[in-house]
Short mmCIF file of C-alpha atoms in Angstrom, two decimals:
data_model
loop_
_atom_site.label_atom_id
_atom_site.label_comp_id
_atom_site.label_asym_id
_atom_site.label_seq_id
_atom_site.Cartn_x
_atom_site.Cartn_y
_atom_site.Cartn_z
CA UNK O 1 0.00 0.00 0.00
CA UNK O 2 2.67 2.64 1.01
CA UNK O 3 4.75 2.03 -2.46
CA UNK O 4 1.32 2.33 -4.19
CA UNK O 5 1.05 6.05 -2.65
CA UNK O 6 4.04 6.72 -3.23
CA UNK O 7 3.80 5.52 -7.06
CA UNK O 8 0.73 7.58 -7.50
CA UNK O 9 2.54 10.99 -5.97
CA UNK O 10 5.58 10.68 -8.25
CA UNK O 11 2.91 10.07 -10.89
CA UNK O 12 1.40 13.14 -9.81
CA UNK O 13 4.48 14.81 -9.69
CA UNK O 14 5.61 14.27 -13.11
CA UNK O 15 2.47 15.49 -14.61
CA UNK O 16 2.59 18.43 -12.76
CA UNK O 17 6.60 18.80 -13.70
CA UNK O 18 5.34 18.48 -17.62
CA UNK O 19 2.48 20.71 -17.98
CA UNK O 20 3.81 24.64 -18.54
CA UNK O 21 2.26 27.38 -17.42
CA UNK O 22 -0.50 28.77 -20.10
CA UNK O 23 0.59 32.20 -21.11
CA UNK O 24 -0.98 35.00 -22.22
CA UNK O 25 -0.61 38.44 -24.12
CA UNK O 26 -2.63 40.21 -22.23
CA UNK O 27 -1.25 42.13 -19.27
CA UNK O 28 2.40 41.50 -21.14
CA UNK O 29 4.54 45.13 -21.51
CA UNK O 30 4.42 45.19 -25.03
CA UNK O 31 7.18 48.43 -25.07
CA UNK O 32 10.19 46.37 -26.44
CA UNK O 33 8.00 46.41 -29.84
CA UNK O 34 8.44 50.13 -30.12
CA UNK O 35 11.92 50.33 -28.66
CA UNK O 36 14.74 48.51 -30.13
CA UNK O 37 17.03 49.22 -27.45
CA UNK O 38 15.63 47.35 -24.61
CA UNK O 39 15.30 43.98 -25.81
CA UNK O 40 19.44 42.66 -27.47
CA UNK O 41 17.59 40.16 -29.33
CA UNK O 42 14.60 41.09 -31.58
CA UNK O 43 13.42 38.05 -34.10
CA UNK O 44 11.04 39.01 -36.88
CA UNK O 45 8.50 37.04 -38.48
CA UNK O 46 6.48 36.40 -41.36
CA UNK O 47 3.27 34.34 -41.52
CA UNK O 48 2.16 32.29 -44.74
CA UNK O 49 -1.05 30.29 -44.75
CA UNK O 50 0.31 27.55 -47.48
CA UNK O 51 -2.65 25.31 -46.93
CA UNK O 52 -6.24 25.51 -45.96
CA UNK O 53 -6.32 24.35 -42.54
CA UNK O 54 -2.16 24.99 -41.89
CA UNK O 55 -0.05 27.91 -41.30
CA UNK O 56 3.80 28.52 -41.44
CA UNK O 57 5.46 30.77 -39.43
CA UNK O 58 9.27 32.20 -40.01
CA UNK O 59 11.44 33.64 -37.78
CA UNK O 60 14.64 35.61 -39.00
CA UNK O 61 16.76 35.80 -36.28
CA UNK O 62 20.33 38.13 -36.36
CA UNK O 63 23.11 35.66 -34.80
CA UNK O 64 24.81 39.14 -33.41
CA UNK O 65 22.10 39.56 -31.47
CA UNK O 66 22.81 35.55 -29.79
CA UNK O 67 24.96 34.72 -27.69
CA UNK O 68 27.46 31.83 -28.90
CA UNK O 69 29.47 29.47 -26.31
CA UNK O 70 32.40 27.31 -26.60
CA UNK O 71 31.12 23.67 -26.79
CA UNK O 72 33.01 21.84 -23.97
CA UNK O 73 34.25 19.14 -25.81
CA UNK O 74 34.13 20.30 -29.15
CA UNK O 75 36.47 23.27 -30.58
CA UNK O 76 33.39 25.70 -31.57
CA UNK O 77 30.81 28.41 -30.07
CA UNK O 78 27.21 27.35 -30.42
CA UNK O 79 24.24 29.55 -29.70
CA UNK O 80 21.05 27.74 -27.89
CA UNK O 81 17.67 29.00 -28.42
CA UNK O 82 13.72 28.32 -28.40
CA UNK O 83 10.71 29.35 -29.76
CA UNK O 84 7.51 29.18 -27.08
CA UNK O 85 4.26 29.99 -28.82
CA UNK O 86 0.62 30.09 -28.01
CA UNK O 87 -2.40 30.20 -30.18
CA UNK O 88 -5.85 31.94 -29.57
CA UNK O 89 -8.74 32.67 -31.26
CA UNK O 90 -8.60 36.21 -30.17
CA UNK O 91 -6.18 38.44 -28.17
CA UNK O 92 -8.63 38.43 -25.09
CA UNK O 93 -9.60 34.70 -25.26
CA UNK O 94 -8.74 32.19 -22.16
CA UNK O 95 -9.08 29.01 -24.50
CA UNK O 96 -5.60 27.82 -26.06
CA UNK O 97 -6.24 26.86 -29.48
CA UNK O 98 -2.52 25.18 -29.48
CA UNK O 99 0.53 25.45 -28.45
CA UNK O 100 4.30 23.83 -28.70
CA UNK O 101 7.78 24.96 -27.80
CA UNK O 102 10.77 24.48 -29.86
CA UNK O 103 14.60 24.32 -29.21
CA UNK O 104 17.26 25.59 -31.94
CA UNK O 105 21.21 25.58 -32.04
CA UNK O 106 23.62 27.38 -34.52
CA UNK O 107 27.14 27.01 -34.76
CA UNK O 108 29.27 30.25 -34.96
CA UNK O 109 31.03 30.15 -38.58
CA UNK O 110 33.84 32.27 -39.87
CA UNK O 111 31.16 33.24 -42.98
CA UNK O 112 28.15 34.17 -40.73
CA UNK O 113 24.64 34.31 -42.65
CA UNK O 114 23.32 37.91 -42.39
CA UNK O 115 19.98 36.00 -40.92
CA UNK O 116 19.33 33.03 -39.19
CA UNK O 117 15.61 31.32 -40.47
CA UNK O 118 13.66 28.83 -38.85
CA UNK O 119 10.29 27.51 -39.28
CA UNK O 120 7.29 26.40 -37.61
CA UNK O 121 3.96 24.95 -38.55
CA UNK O 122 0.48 25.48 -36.52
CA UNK O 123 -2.84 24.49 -37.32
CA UNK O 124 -5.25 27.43 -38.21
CA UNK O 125 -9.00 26.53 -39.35
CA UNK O 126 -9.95 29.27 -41.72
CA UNK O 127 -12.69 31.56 -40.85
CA UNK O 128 -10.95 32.88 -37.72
CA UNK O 129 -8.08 36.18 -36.99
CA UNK O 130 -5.91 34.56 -34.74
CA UNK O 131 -3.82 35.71 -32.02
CA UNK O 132 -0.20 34.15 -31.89
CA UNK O 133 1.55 34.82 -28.61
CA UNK O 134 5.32 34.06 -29.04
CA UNK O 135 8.33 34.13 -26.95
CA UNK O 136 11.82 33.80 -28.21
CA UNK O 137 14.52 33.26 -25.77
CA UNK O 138 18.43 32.79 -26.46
CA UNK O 139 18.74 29.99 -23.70
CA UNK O 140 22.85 30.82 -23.66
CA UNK O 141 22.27 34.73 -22.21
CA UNK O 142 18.91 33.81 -20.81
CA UNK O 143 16.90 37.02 -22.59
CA UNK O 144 13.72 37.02 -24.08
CA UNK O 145 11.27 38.39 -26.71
CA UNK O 146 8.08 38.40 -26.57
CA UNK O 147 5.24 39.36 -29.39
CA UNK O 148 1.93 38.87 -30.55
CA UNK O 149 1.01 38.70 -34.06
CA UNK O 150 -2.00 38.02 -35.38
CA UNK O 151 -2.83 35.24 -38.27
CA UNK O 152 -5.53 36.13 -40.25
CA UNK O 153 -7.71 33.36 -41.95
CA UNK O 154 -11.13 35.56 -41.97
CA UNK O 155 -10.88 35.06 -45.62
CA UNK O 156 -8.84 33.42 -48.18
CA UNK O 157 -7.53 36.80 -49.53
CA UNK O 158 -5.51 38.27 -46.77
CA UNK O 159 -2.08 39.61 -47.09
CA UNK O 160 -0.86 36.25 -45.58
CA UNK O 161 -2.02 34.15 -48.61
CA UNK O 162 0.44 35.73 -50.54
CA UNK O 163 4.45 36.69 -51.73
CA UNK O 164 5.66 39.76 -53.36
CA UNK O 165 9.20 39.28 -55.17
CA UNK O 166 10.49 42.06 -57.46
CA UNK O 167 13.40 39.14 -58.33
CA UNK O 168 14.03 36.26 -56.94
CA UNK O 169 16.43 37.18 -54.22
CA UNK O 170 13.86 39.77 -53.33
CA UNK O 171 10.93 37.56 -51.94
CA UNK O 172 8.71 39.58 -48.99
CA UNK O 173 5.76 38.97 -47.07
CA UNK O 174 3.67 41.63 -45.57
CA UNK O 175 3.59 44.77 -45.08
CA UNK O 176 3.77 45.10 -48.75
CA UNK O 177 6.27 48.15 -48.99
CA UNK O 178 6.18 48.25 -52.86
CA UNK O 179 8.97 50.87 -54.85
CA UNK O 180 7.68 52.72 -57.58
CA UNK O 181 7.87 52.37 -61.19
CA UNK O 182 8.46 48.43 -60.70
CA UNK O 183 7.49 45.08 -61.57
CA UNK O 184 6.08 42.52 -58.89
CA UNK O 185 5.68 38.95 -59.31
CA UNK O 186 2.51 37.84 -57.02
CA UNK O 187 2.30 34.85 -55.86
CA UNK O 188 -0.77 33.03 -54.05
CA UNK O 189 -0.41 29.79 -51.04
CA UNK O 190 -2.43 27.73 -53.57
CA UNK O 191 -1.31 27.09 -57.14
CA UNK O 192 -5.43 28.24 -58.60
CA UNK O 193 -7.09 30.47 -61.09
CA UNK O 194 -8.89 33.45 -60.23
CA UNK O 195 -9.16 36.99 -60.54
CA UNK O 196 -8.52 39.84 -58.23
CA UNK O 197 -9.89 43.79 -58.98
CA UNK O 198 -7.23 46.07 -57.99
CA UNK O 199 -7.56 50.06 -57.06
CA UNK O 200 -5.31 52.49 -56.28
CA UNK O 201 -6.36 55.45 -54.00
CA UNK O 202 -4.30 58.37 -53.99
CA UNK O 203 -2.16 59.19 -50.32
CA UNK O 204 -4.54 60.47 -48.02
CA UNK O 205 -3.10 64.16 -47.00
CA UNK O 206 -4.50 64.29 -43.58
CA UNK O 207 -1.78 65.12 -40.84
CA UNK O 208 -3.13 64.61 -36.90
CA UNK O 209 -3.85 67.91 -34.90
CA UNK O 210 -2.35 67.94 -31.21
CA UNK O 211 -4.03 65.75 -28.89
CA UNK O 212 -5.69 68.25 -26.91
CA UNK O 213 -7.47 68.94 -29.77
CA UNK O 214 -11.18 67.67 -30.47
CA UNK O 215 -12.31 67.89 -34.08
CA UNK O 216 -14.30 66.01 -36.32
CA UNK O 217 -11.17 66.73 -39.02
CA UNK O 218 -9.59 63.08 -37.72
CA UNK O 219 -8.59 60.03 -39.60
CA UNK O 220 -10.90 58.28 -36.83
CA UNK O 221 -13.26 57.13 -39.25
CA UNK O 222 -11.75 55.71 -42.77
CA UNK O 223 -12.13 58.33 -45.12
CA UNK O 224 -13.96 58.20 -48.13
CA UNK O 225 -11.12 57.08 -51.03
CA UNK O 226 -11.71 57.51 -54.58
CA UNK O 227 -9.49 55.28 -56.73
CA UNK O 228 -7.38 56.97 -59.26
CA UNK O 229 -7.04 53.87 -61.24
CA UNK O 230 -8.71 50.31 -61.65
CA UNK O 231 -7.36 47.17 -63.14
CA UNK O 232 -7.76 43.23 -63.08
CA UNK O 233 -5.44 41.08 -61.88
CA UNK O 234 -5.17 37.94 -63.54
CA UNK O 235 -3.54 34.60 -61.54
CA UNK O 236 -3.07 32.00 -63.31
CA UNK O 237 -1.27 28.49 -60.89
CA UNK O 238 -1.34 30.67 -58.50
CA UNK O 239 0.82 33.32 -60.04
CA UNK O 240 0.37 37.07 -61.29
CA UNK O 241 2.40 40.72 -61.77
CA UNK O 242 1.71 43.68 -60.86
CA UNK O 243 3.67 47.48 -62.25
CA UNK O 244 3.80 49.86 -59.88
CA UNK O 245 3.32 52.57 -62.13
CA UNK O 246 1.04 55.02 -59.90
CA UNK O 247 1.91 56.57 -56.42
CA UNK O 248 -0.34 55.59 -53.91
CA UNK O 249 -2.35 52.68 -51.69
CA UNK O 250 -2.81 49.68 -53.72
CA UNK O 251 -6.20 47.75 -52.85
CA UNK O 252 -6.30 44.11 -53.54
CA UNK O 253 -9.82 42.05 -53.49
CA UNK O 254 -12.17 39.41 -54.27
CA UNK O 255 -14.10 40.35 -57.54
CA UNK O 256 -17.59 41.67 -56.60
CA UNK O 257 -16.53 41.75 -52.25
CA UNK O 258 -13.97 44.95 -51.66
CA UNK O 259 -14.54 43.58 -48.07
CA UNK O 260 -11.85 40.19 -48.86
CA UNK O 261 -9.21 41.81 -50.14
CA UNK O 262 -5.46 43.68 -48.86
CA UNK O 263 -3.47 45.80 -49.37
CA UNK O 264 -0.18 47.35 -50.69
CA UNK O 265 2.01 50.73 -50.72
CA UNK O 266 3.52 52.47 -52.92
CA UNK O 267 3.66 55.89 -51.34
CA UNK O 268 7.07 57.38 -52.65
CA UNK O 269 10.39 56.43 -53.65
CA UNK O 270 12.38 54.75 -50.49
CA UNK O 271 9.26 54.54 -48.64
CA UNK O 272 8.99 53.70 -45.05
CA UNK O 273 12.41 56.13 -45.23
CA UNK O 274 11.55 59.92 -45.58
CA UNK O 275 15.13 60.80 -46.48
CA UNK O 276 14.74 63.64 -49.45
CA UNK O 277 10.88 63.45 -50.09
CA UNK O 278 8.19 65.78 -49.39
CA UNK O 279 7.17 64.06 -46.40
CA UNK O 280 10.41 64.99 -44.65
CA UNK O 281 8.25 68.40 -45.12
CA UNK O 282 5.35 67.52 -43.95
CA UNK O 283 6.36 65.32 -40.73
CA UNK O 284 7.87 68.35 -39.40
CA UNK O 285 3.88 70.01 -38.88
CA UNK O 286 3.97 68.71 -35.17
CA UNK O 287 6.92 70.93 -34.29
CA UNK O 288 6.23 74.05 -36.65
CA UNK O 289 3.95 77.34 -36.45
CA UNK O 290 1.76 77.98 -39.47
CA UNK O 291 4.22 80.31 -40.88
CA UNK O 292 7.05 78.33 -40.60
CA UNK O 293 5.70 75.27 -41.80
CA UNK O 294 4.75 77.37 -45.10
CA UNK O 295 8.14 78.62 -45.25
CA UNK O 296 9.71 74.79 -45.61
CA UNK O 297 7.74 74.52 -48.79
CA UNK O 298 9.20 77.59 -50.06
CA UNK O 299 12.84 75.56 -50.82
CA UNK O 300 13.14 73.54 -53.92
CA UNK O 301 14.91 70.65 -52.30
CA UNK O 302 13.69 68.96 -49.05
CA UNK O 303 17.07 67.82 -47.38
CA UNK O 304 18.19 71.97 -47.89
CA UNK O 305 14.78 73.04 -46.05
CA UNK O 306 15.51 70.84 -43.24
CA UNK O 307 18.84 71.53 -42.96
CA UNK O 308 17.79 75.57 -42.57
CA UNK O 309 14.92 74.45 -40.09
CA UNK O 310 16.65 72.44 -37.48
CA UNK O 311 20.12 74.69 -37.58
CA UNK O 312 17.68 77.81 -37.16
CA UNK O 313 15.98 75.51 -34.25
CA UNK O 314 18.64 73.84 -32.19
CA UNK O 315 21.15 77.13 -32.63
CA UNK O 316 24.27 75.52 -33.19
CA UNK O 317 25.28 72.42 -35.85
CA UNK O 318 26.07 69.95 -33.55
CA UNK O 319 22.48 70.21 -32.11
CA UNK O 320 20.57 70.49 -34.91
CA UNK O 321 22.41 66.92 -36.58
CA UNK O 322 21.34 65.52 -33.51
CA UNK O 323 17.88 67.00 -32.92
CA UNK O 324 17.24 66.44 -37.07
CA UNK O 325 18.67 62.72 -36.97
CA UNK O 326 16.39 61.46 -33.61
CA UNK O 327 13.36 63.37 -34.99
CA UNK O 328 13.66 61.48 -38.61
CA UNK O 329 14.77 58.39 -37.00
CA UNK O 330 11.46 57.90 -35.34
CA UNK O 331 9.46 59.18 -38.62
CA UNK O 332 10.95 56.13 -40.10
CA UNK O 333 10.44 53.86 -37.73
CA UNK O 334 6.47 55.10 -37.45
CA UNK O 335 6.44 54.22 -40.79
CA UNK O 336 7.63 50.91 -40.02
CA UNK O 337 5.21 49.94 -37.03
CA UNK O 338 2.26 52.13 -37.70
CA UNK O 339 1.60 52.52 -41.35
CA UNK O 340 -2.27 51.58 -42.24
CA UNK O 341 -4.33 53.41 -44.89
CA UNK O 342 -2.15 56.09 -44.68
CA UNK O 343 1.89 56.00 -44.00
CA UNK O 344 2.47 55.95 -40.09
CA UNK O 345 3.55 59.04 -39.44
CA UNK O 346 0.67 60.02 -40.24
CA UNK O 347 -1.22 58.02 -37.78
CA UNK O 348 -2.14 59.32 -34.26
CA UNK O 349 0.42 56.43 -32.64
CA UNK O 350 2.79 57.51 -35.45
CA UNK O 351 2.39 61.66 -33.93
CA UNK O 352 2.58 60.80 -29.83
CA UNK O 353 5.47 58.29 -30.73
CA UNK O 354 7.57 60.81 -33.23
CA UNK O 355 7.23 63.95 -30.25
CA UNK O 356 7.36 61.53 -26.76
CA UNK O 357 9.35 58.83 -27.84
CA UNK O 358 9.01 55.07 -27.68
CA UNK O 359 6.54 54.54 -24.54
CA UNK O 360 7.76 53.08 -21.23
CA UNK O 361 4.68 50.42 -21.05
CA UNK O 362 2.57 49.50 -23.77
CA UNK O 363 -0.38 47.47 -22.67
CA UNK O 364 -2.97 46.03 -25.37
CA UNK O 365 -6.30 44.27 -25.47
CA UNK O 366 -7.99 42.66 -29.00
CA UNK O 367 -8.89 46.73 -29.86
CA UNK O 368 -6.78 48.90 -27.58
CA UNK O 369 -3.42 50.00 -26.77
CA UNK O 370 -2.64 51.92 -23.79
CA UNK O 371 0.61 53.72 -23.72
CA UNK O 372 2.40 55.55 -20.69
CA UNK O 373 5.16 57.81 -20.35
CA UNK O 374 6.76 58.09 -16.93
CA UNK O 375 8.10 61.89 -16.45
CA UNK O 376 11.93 62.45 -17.15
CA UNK O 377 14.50 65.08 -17.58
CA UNK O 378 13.26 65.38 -21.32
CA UNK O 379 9.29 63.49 -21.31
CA UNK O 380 6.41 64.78 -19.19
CA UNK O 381 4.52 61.83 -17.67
CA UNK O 382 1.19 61.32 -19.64
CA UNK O 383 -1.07 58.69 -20.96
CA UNK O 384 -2.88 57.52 -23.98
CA UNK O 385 -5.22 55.51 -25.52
CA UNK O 386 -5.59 54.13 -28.80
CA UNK O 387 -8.76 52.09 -30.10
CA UNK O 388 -8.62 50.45 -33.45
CA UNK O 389 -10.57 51.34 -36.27
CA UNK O 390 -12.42 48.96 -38.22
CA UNK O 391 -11.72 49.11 -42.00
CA UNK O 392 -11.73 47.29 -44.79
CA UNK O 393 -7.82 48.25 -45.60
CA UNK O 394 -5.96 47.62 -42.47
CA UNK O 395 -6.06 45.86 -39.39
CA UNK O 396 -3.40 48.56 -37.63
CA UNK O 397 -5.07 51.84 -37.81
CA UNK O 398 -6.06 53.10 -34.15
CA UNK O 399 -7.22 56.62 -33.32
CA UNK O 400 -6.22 58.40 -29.77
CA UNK O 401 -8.78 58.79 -27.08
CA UNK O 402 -8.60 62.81 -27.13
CA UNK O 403 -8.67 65.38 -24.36
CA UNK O 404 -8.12 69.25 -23.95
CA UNK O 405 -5.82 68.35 -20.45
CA UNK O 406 -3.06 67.26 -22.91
CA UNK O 407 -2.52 71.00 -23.89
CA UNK O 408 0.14 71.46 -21.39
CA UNK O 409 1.99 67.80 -21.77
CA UNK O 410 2.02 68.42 -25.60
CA UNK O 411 3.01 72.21 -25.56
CA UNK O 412 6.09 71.02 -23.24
CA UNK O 413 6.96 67.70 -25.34
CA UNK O 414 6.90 70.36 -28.30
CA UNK O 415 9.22 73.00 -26.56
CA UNK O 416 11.95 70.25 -25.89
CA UNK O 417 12.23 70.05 -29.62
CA UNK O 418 12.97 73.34 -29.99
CA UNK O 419 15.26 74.24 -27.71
#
């Protein structure tokens, strides 16, 4: 009887030892996303749904960012890592659709590949927008990464169904960040026949006011969007082209259902990068007067318009590289995270992150993110809200949750730029 009990608590025991903890991306501090210098290792990932019921996820990992180790028999350095992910059907749900974790190991070279890539496969019903909770962790250093992307099988003509390659060592998922005046092989997850109409909607020229302000004048509502051109697209085993011979948002979708369809940009030359286009202009509206955002368009050549701004700004050169190289840096990287219907500077997120910075804690929720500065020797302390805005075109548009007691926050964030 006693080595029964005892058989039956070791049982117990192991079960307990083997089941991990179910994790969730809700209450997770999200912040790392926004600010590449907290996490040293940052993976990136790309989701293809190559079969109905199946999904593959990639992860590009940069081996400076692992840590290698001397085997201790063996005369090399190998990096350890894994890949823990968790699926739900939505961002807020309890019930874990699936989960696994995976362990990796790379030996240090003297010809390093610019990218490590590994791959994993899920199962994802269609019919449903996922959430994927993920956390990378280089097992040698003992850091982590986490992230939550979101696979989306509402229909079977989401950007995840297909490839954009403009050769073929240039083969990208999405975001679709096209160049202009260039040809794009498209390719689908299933080798079929169909058709696809295709519009392209002019750049929407809406810039955010300050978030104090309260105005119907918002891009809190999609906008109505007349095309400037329509076209067919024609895949044939899975396989069509596109030229990219207009500026502007390129709308992909099901014939007769703009509803099941995505989208692509082709906003301007270099695009998410600002360097020496009119947007370089433009960006700089949340730091200018009236009259001296008027005056920037008055120069023939961006780069010399900035150039007169921020030395006229910061008072001295040494100031005004540095002012005019963090103030671009972050219109870039806007670009990068926030870009929906319109290029992510644009966005609300895109404004509060180009004047305040990357946030301290970023907090989401299936249609919310709620970012908070803690007050420093250069950010006032202040909170805000985003909600997402449902839209046929993108799935990351959010507008800010305004109010007229930001005056004072904003005004001082504003002043620290032109000191």
């Amino acid at each position: 009887m006693y080595i029964r009990r005892i058989l039956v608590l070791l049982a117990i025991l192991s079960l307990f030892s083997t089941c991990r903890p179910l994790k969730r991306p809700v209450n997770v501090n999200f912040a790392h996303l926004y600010n590449s210098e907290i996490n040293v290792v940052q993976p990136e990932y790309s989701i293809l749904h190559h079969h109905t019921d199946s999904t593959k996820l990639t992860i590009y990992i940069n081996p400076d960012e692992l840590l290698y180790v001397r085997d201790a028999t063996e005369d090399f350095f190998t990096s350890r890592f894994q890949l823990s992910w968790y699926l739900f059907e939505s961002f807020d749900s309890r019930i874990l659709a699936d989960s696994a974790r995976i362990r990796f190991t790379d030996t240090l070279t003297i010809d390093p590949k610019p990218f490590l890539e590994r791959t994993v496969n899920f199962a994802t019903p269609p019919g449903t927008r996922y959430t994927l909770f993920t956390e990378f962790e280089d097992l040698n250093r003992r850091s982590r990464h986490q992230d939550a992307l979101t696979p989306d099988k509402l229909h079977p003509y989401t950007s995840q169904f297909f490839l954009f390659a403009e050769n073929k060592n240039s083969v990208f998922s999405t975001p679709f960040f096209l160049s202009l005046q260039k040809n794009f092989e498209i390719t689908y997850a299933k080798a079929l026949d169909f058709e696809l109409s295709a519009h392209v909607f002019p750049v929407h020229d809406n810039i955010p006011v300050p978030p104090f302000v309260i105005t119907d004048n918002q891009i809190d509502q999609v906008p109505e969007m007349v095309a400037d051109t329509s076209f067919v697209l024609n895949f044939r085993n899975g396989k069509s082209s596109v030229i990219t011979s207009h500026k502007g948002l390129y709308h992909f979708h099901e014939k007769g259902n703009s509803e099941h369809g995505f989208v692509a940009y082709a906003f301007h030359p270099g695009f998410p990068d600002v360097s020496g286009s009119v947007d370089m202009l433009r960006s700089l509206r949340y730091i200018t007067s009236s009259d001296e955002y008027q005056q920037l368009f008055t120069y023939n050549d961006p780069m010399l318009a900035t150039e007169r701004f921020w030395n006229r700004s910061a008072g001295n050169p040494d100031r005004a590289r540095e002012l005019k190289n963090r103030y671009f840096n972050r219109v870039n990287n806007a670009n990068i995270l926030f870009t929906s219907f319109v290029p992510g500077w644009q966005t609300d997120r895109g404004m509060i992150y180009i004047i305040f910075g990357p946030p301290h804690s970023v907090f989401k929720t299936e249609n919310t993110e709620t970012w908070r500065y803690t007050e420093g020797i250069n950010i006032p302390s202040a909170t805000f809200t985003f909600n997402r805005i449902d839209n046929k075109y993108s799935y990351n548009h959010f507008a800010l949750e305004r109010d007229q007691a930001y005056r004072s926050t904003w005004n001082h964030a504003v002043s620290i730029w032109r000191r």
